[in-house]
mmCIF file of C-alpha atoms in Angstrom:
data_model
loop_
_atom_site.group_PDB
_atom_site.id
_atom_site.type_symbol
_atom_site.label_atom_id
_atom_site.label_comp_id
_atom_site.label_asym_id
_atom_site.label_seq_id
_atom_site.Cartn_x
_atom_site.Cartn_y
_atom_site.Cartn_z
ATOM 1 C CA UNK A 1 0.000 0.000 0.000
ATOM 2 C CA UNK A 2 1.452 3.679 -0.876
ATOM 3 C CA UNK A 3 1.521 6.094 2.260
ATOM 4 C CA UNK A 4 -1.688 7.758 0.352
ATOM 5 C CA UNK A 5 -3.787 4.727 0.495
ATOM 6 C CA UNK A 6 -2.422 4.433 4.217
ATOM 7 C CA UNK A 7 -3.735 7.528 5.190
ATOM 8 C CA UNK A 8 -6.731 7.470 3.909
ATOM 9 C CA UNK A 9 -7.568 3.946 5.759
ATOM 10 C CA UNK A 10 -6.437 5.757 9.059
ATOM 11 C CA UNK A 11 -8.589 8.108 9.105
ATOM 12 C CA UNK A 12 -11.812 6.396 9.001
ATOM 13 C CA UNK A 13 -13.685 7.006 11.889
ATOM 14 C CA UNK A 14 -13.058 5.173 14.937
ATOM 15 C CA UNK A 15 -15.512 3.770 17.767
ATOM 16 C CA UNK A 16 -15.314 6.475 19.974
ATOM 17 C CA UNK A 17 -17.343 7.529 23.068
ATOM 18 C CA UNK A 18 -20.066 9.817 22.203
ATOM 19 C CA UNK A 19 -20.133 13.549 23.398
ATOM 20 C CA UNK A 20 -17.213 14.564 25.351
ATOM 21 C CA UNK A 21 -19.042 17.517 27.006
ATOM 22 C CA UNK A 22 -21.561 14.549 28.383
ATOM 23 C CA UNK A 23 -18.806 12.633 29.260
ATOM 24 C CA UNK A 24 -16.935 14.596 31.096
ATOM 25 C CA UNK A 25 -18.700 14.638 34.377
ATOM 26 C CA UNK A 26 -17.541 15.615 38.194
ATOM 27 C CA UNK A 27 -17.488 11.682 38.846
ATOM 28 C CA UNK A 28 -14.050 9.878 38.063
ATOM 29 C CA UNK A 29 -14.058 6.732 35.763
ATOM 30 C CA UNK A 30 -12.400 3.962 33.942
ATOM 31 C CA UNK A 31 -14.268 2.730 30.481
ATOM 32 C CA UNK A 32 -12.658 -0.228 28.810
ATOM 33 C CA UNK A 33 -13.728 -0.730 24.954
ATOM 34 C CA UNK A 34 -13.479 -3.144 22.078
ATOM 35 C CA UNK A 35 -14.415 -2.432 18.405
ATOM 36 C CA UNK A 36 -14.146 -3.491 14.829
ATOM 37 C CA UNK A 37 -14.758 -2.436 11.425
ATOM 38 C CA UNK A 38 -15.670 -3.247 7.972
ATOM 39 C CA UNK A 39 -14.326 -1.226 5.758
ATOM 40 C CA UNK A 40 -15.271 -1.272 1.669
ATOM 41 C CA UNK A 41 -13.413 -0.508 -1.903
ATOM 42 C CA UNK A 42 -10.077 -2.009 -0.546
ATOM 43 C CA UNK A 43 -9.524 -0.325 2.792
ATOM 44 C CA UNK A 44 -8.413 -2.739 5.310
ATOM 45 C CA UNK A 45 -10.528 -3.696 8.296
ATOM 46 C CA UNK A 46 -9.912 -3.137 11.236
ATOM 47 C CA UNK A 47 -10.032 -3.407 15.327
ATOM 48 C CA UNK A 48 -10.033 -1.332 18.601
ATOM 49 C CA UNK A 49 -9.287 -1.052 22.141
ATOM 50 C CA UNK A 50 -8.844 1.792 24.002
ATOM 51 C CA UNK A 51 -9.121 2.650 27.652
ATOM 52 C CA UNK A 52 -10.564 5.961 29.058
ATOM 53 C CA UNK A 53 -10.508 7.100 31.959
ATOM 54 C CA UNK A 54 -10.796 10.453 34.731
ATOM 55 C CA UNK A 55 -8.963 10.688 38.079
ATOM 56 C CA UNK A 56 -10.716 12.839 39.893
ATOM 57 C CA UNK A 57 -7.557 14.053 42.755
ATOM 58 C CA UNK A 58 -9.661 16.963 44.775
ATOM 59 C CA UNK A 59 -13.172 18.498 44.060
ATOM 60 C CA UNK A 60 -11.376 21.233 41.772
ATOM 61 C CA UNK A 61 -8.713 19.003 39.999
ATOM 62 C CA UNK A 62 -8.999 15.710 38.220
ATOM 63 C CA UNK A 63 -6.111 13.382 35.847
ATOM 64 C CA UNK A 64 -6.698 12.044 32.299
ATOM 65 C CA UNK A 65 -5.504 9.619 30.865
ATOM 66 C CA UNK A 66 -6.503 7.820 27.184
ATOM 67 C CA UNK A 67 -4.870 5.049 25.769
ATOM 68 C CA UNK A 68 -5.821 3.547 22.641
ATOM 69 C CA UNK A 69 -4.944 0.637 20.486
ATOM 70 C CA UNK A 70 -5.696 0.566 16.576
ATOM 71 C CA UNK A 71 -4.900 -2.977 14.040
ATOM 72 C CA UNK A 72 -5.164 -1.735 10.873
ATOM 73 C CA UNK A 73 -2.984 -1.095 8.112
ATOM 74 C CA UNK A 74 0.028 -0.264 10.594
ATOM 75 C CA UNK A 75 -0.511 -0.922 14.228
ATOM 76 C CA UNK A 76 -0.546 2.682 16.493
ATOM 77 C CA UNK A 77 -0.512 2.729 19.432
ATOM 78 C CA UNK A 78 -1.810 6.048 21.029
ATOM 79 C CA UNK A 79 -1.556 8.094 24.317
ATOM 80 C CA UNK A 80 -3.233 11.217 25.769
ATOM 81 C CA UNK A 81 -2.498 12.586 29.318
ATOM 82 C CA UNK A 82 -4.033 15.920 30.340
ATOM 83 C CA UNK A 83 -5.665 17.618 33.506
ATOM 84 C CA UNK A 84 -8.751 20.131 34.640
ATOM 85 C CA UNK A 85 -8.938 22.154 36.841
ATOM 86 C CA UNK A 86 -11.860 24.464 38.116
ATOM 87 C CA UNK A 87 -11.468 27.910 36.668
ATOM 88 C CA UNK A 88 -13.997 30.408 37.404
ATOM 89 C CA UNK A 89 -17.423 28.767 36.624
ATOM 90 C CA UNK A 90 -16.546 26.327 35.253
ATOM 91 C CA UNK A 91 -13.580 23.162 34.386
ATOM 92 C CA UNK A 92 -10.319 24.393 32.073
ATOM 93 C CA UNK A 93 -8.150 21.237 30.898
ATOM 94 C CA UNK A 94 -5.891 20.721 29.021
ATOM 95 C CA UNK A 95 -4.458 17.916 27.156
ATOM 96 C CA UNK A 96 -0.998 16.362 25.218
ATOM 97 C CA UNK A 97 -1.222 13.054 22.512
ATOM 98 C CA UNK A 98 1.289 11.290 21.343
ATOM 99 C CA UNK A 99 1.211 8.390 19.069
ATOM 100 C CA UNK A 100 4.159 5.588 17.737
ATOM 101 C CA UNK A 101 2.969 5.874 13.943
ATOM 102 C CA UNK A 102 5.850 5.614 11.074
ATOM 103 C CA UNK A 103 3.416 6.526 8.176
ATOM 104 C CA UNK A 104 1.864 9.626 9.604
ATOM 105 C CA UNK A 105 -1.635 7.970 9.798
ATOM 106 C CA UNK A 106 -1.708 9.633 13.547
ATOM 107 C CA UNK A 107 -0.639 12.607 14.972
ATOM 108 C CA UNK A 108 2.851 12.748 15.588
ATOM 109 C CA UNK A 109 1.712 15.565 18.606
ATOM 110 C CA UNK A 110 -1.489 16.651 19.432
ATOM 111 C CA UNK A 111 -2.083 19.849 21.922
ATOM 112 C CA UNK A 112 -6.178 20.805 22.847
ATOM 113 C CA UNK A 113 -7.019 23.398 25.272
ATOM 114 C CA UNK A 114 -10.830 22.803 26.449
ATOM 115 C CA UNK A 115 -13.360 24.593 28.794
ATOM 116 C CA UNK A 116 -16.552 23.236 30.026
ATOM 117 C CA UNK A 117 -19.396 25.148 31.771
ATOM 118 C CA UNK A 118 -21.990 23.665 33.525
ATOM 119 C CA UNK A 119 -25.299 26.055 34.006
ATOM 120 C CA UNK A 120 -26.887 24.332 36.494
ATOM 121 C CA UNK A 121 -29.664 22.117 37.210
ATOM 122 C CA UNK A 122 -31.827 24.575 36.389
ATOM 123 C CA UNK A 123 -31.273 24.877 33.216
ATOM 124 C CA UNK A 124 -30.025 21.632 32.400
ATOM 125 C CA UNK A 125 -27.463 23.297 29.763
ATOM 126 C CA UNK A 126 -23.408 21.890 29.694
ATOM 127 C CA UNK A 127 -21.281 23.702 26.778
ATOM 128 C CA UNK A 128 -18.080 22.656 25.981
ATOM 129 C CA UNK A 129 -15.476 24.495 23.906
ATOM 130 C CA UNK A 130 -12.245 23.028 22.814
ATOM 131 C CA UNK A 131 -9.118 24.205 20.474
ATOM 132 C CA UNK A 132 -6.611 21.935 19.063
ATOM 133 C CA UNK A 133 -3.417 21.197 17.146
ATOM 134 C CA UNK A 134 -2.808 18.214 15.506
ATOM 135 C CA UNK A 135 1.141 17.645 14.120
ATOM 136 C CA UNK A 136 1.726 14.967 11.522
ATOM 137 C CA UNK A 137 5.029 13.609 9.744
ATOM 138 C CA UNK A 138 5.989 16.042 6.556
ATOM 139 C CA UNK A 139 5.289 19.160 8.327
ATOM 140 C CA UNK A 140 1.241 18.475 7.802
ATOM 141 C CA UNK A 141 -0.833 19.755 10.839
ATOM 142 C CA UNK A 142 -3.815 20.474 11.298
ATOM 143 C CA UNK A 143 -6.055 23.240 14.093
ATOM 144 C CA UNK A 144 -10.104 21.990 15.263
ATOM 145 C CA UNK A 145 -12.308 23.926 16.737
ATOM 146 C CA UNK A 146 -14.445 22.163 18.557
ATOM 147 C CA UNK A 147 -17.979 22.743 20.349
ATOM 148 C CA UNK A 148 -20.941 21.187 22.127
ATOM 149 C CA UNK A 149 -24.029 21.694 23.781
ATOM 150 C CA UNK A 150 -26.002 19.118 26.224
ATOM 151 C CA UNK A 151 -29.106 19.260 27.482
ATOM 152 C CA UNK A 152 -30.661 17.385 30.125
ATOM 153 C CA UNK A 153 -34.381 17.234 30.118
ATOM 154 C CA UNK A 154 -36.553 16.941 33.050
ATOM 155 C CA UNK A 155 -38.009 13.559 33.930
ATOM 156 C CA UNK A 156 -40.907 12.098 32.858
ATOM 157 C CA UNK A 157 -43.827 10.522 35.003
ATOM 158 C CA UNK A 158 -41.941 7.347 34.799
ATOM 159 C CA UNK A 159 -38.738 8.895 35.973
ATOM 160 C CA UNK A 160 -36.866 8.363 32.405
ATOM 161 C CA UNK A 161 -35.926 11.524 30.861
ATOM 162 C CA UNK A 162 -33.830 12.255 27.958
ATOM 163 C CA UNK A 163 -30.365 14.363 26.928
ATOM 164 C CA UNK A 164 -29.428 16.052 24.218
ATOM 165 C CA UNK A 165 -26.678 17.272 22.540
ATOM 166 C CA UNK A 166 -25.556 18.885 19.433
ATOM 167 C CA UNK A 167 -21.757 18.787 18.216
ATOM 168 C CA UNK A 168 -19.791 21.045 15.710
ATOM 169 C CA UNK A 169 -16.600 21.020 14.733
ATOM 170 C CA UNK A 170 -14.334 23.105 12.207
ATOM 171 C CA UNK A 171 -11.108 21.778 11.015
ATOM 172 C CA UNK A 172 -8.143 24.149 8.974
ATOM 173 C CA UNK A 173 -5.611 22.057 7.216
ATOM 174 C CA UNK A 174 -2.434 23.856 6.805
ATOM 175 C CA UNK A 175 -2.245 22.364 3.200
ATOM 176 C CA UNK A 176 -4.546 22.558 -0.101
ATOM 177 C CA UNK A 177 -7.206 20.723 1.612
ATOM 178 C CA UNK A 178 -11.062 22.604 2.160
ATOM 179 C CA UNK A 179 -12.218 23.199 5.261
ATOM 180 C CA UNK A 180 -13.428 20.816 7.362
ATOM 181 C CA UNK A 181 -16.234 20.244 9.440
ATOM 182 C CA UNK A 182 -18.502 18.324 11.406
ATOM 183 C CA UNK A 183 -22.044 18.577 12.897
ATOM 184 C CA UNK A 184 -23.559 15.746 14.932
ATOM 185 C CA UNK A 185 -26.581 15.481 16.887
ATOM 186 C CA UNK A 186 -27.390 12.678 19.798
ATOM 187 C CA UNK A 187 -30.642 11.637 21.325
ATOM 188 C CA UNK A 188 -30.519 9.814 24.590
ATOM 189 C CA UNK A 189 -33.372 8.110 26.634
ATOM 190 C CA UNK A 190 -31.970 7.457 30.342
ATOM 191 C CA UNK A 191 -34.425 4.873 32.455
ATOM 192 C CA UNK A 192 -34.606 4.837 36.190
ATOM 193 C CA UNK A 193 -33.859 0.406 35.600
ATOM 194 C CA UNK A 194 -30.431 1.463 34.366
ATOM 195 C CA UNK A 195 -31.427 0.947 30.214
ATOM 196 C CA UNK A 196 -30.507 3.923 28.210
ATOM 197 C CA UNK A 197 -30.877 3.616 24.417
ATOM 198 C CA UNK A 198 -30.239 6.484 21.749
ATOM 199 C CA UNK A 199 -28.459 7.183 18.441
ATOM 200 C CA UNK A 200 -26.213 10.044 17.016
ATOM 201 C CA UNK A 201 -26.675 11.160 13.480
ATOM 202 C CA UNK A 202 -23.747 13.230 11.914
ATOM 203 C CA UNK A 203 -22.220 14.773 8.543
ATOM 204 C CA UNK A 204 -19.596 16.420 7.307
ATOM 205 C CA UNK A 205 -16.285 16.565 5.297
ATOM 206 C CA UNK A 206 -13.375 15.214 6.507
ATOM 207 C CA UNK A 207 -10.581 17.060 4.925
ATOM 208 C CA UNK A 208 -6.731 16.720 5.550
ATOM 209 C CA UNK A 209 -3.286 16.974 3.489
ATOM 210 C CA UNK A 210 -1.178 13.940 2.609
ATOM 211 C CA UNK A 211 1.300 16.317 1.910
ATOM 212 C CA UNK A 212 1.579 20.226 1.515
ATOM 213 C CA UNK A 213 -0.052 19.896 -2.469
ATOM 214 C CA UNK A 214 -1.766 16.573 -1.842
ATOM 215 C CA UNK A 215 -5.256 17.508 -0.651
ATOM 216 C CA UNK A 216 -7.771 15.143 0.051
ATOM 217 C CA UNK A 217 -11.883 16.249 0.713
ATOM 218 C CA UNK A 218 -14.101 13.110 1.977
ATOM 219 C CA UNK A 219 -17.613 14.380 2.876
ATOM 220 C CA UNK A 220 -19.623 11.760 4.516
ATOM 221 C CA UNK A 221 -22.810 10.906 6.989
ATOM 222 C CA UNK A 222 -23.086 8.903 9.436
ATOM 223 C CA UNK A 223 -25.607 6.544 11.804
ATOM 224 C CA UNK A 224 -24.723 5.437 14.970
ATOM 225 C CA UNK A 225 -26.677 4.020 17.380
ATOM 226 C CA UNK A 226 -26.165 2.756 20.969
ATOM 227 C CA UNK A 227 -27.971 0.816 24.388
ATOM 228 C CA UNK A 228 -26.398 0.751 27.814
ATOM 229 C CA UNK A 229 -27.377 -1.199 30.871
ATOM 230 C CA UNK A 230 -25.942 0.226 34.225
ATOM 231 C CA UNK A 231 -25.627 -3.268 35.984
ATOM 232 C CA UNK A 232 -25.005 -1.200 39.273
ATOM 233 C CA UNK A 233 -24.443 2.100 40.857
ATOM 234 C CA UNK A 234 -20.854 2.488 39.748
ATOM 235 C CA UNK A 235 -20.908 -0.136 36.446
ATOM 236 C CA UNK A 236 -22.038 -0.035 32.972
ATOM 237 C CA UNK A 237 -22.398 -2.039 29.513
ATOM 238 C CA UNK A 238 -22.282 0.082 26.488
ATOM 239 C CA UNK A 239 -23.011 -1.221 22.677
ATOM 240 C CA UNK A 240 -22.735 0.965 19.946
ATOM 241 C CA UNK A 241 -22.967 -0.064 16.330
ATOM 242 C CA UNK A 242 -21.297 2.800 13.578
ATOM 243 C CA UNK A 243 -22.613 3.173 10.116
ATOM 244 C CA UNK A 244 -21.133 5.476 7.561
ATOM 245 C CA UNK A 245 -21.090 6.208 4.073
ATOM 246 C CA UNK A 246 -18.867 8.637 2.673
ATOM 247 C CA UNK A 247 -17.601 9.352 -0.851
ATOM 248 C CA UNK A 248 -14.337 7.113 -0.448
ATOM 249 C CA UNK A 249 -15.565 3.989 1.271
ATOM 250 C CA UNK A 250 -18.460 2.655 3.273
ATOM 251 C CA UNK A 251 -18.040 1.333 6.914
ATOM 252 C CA UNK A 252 -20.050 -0.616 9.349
ATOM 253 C CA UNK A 253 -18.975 -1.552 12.946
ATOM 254 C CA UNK A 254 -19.652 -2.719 16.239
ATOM 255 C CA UNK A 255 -18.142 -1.818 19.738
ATOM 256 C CA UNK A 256 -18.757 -3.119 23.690
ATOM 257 C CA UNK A 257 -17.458 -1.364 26.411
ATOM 258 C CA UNK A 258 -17.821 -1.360 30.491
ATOM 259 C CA UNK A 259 -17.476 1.900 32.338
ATOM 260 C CA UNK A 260 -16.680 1.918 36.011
ATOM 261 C CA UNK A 261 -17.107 4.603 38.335
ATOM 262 C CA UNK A 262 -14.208 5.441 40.375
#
């Protein structure tokens, strides 16, 4: 495979957890998950592990720490460490990736500086804003802004209400490549017997330089569904399946994960 074909695999969407503004609660956590993909018109398939997790140390500073796993055409391994801290209203972090790829198919360096403010409960609103740098081999990088919006919606007779959120994301190649971007919206139903069940629909154009005059412009849209089971107060199940069709490939997978609460 040339390095073009390479990078193009790579950057198929992974099985990721949804919604880092909903994600990124008070509550510390460890989530262990497992996915794999099908990938069409010659891309390779491939799997996924990758651990997740938030230490929280004191009620106004918390450790993070991702590690990921990816088979594909090469084998990366990649690590993020980063910390928040409570700044004003709300939670500042800030966070450093690395990654062991050869081919540039992940950042070399990655540097995001996030906020998150939580309105209360009553409004129900989280926003989360969050600016990053991506560095690949070549001299290719690559700056996101990133934002998101959660709402959590009072209960229900039944006690089962639902939450919200809306994504968007810009992305500025520093080659020939267009602009980037993302929008994604996710719809989840959250039961006082521990099932919640939703789904996240999303498009965009995924856009990103193979080198400084190699350009390449992928728009795509994408289902993804998901059902968790909280098996206790401090455990849960997760399935997600990913659907996407784009104009380079099509792509279905599944994932399973288990988050603990810490």
């Amino acid at each position: 495979m040339t390095k073009r074909t390479l990078r193009q695999a790579f950057l198929v969407g992974t099985l990721v957890p949804f919604g880092f503004a909903a994600q990124a609660q008070d509550a510390g956590f460890v989530q262990l998950t497992y996915g794999s993909i099908n990938v069409s018109n010659g891309y390779s398939d491939r799997d996924y592990i990758g651990l997740n997790s938030r230490f929280v140390m004191t009620s106004n500073f918390a450790l993070l720490l991702d590690v990921t796993r990816q088979d594909r055409e090469e084998n990366v391994t990649s690590v993020s460490v980063g910390a928040e801290i409570s700044v004003g209203p709300g939670k500042l972090r800030a966070l450093f990736d690395t990654s062991d790829s050869d081919l540039g198919t992940a950042p070399d360096r990655k540097y995001a500086l996030g906020y998150r403010y939580d309105a209360g409960p009553a409004t129900g609103m989280i926003y989360d804003l969050e600016l990053s740098r991506a560095e690949y081999a070549g001299d290719i990088n690559a700056t996101t802004l990133r934002g998101e919006a959660v709402k959590y919606y009072p209960p229900g007779p039944g006690g089962a209400y639902i939450i919200g959120q809306l994504r968007a994301a810009v992305t500025r190649p520093s080659g020939n490549a267009d602009l980037g971007y993302d929008v994604a919206g996710v719809a989840t139903i959250v039961t006082p017997g521990g099932l919640n069940i939703g789904a996240e629909i999303g498009f965009g154009k995924i856009s990103y330089d193979l080198a400084p005059l190699a350009a390449v412009n992928n728009g795509y849209t994408a289902f993804k569904p998901f059902v968790s089971y909280r098996i206790s107060d401090t455990a849960e199940v997760i399935l997600r399946g990913e659907f996407v069709n784009s104009d380079l490939y099509e792509l279905q997978g599944a994932s399973i994960g288990i988050r603990l609460g810490l």
